[in-house]
PDB file of C-alpha atoms in Angstrom:
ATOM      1  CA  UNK G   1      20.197   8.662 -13.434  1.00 54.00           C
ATOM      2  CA  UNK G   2      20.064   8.205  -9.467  1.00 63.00           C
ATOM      3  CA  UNK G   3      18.487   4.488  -9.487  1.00 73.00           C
ATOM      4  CA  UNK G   4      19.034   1.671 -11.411  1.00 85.00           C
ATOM      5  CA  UNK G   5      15.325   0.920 -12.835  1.00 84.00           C
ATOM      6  CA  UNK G   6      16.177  -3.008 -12.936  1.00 89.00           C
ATOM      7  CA  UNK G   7      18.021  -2.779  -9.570  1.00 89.00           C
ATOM      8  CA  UNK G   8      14.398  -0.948  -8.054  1.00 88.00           C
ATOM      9  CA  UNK G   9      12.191  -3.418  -9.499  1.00 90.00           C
ATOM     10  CA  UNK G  10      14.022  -5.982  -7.680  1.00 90.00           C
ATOM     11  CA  UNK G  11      14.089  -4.620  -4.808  1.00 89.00           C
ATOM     12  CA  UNK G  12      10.565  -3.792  -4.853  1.00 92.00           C
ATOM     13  CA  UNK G  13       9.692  -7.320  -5.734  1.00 93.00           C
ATOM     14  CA  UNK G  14      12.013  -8.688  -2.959  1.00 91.00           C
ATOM     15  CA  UNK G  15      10.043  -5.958  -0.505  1.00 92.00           C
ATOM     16  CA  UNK G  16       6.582  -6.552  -1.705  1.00 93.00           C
ATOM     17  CA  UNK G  17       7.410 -10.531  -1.405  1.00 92.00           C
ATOM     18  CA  UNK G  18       8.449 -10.361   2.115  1.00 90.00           C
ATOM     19  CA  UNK G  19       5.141  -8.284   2.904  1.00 91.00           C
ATOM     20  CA  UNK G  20       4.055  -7.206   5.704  1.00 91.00           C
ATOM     21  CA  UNK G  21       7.507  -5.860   7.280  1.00 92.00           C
ATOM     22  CA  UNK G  22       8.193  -5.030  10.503  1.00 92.00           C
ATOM     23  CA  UNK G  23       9.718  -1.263  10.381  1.00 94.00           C
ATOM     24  CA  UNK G  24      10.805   1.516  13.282  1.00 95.00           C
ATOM     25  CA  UNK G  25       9.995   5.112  12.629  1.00 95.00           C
ATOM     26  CA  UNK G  26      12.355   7.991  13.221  1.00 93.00           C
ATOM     27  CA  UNK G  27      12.106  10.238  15.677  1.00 93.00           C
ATOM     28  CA  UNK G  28      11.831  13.148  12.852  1.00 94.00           C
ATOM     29  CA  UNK G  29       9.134  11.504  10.807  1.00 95.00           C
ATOM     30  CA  UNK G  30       6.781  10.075  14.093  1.00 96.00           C
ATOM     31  CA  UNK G  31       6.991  14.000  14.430  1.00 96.00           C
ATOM     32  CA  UNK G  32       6.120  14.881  11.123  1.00 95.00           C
ATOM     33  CA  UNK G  33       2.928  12.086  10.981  1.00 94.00           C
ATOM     34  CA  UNK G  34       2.434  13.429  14.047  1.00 94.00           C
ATOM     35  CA  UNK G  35       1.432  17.026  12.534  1.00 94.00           C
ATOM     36  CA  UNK G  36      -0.132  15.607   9.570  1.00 91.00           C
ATOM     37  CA  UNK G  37      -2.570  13.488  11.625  1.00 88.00           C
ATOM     38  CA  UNK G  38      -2.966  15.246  15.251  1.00 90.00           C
ATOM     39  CA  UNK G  39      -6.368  12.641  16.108  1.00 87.00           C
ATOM     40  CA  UNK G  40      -3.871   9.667  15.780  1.00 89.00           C
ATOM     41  CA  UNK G  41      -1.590   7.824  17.851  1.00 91.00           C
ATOM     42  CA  UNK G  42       2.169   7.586  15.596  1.00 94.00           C
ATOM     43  CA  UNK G  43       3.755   4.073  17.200  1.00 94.00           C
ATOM     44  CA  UNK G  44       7.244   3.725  17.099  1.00 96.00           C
ATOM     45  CA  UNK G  45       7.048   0.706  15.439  1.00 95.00           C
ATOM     46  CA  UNK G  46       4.429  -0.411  12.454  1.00 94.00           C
ATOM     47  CA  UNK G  47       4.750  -2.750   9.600  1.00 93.00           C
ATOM     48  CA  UNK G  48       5.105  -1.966   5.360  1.00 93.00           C
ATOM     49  CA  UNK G  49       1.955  -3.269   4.008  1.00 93.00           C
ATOM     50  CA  UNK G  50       2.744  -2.010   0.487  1.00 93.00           C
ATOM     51  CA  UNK G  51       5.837  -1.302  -1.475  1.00 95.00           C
ATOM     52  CA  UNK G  52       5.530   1.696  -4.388  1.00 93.00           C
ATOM     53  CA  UNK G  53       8.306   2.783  -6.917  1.00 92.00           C
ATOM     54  CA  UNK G  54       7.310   6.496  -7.764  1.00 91.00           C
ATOM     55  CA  UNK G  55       9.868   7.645 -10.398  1.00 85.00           C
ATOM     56  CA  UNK G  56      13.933   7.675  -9.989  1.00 79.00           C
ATOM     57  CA  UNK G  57      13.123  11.453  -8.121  1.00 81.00           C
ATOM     58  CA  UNK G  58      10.427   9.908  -5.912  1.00 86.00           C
ATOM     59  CA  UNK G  59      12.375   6.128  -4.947  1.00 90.00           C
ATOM     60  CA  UNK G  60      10.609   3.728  -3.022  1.00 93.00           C
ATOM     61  CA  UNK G  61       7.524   5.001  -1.201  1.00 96.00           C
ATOM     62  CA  UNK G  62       6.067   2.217   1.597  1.00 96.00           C
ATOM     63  CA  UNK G  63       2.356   2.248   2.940  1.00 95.00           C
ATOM     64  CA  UNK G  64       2.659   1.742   6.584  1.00 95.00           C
ATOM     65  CA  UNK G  65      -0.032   0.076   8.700  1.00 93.00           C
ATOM     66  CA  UNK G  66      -0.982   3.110  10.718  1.00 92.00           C
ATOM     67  CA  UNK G  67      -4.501   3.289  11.845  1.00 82.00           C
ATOM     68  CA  UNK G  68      -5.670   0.299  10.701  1.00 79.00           C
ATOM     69  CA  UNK G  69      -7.680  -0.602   7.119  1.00 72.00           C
ATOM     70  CA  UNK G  70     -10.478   2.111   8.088  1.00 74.00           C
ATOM     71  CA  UNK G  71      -7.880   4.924   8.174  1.00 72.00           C
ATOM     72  CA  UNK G  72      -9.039   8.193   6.653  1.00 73.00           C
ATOM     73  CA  UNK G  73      -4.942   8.989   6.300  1.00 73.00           C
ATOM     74  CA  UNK G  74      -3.050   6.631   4.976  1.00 80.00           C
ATOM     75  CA  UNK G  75       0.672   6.948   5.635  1.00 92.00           C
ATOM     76  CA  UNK G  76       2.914   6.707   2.785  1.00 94.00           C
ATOM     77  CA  UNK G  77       6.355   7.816   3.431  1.00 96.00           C
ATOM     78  CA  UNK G  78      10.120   7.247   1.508  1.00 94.00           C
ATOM     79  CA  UNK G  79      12.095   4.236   2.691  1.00 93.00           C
ATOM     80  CA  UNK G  80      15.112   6.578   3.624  1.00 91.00           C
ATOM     81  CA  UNK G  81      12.850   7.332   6.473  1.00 93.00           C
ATOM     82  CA  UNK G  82      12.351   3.403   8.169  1.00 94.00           C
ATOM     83  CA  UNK G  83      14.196   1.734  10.201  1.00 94.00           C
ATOM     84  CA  UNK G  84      14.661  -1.757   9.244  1.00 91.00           C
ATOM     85  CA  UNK G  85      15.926  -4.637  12.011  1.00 85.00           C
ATOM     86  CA  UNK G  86      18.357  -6.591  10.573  1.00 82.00           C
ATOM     87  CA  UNK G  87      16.625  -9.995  11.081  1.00 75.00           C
ATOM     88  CA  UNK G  88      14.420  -9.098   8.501  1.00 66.00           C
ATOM     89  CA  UNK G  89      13.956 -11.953   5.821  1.00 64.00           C
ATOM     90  CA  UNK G  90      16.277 -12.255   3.656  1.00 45.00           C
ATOM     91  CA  UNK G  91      14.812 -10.800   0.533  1.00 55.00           C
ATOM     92  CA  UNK G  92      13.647  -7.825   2.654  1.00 42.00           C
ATOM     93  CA  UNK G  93      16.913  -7.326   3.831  1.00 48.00           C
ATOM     94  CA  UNK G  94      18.261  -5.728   0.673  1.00 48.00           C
ATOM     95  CA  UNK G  95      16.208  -2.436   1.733  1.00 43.00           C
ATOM     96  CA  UNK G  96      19.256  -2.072   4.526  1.00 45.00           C
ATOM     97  CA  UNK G  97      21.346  -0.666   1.594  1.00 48.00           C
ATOM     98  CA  UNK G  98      18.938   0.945  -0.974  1.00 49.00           C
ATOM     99  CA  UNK G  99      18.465   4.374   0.951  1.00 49.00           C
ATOM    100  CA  UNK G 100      22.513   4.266   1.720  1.00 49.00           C
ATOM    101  CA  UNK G 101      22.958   4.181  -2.322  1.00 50.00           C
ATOM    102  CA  UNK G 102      20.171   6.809  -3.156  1.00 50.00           C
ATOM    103  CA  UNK G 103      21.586   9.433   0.001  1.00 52.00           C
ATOM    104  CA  UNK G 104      24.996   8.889  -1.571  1.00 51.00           C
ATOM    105  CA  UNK G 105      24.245  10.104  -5.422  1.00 51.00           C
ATOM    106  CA  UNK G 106      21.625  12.295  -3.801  1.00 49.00           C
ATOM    107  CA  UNK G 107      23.912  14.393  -1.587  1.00 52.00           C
ATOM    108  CA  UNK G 108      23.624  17.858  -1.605  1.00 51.00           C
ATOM    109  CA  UNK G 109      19.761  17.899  -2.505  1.00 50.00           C
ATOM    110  CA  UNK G 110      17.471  18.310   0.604  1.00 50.00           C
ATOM    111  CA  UNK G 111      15.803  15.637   2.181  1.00 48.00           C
ATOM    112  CA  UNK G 112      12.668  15.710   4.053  1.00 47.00           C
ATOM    113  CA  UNK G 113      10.046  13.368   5.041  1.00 48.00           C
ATOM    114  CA  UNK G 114       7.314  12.245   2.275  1.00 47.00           C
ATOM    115  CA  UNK G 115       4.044  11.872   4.193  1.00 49.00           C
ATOM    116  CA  UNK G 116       0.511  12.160   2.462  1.00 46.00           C
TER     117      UNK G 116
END
């Protein structure tokens, strides 16, 4: 088992609690949203507006704030991918060492961006 389910919930509580969150995007993935919506500025910086747990294969999935409410693409994307500040409140700032854990037991597997 990669994730701890009690460990996730808690984290996703401490995330959705501490909603919305101010995030950076990586290079890689303002690339990849890039593609994926070409009629729509990708900032560098958004905030999480929702927190999802998708399975122990999937992890933590975070709607970001892209486009607005009337967005015909909403951005959902893996929390290995944000950038968190570290003045983030504190029960945000947990998220600073879930995507460490999950790239540690994950290594090996390829990674790439999840986008819808």
């Amino acid at each position: 088992m990669i994730d701890d389910p009690d460990k996730a919930d808690r984290l996703v509580d401490a995330l959705e609690a501490s909603l919305p969150i101010e995030t950076r995007l990586s290079t890689c993935l303002i690339q990849t949203l890039s593609k994926r919506s070409p009629d729509e500025a990708i900032p560098a910086r958004c905030n999480v507006v929702s927190v999802f747990y998708i399975s122990e294969e999937g992890g933590i999935v975070c709607a970001l704030d892209i486009g607005g409410p009337d967005t015909k693409t909403p951005h959902l994307v893996s929390i290995t991918h944000l950038i968190f500040e570290r003045k983030v409140s504190l029960s945000a700032k947990s998220t600073l060492s879930a995507p460490s854990h999950r790239e540690a037991q994950t290594a090996g597997t390829p990674q790439r961006p999840m986008a819808a």
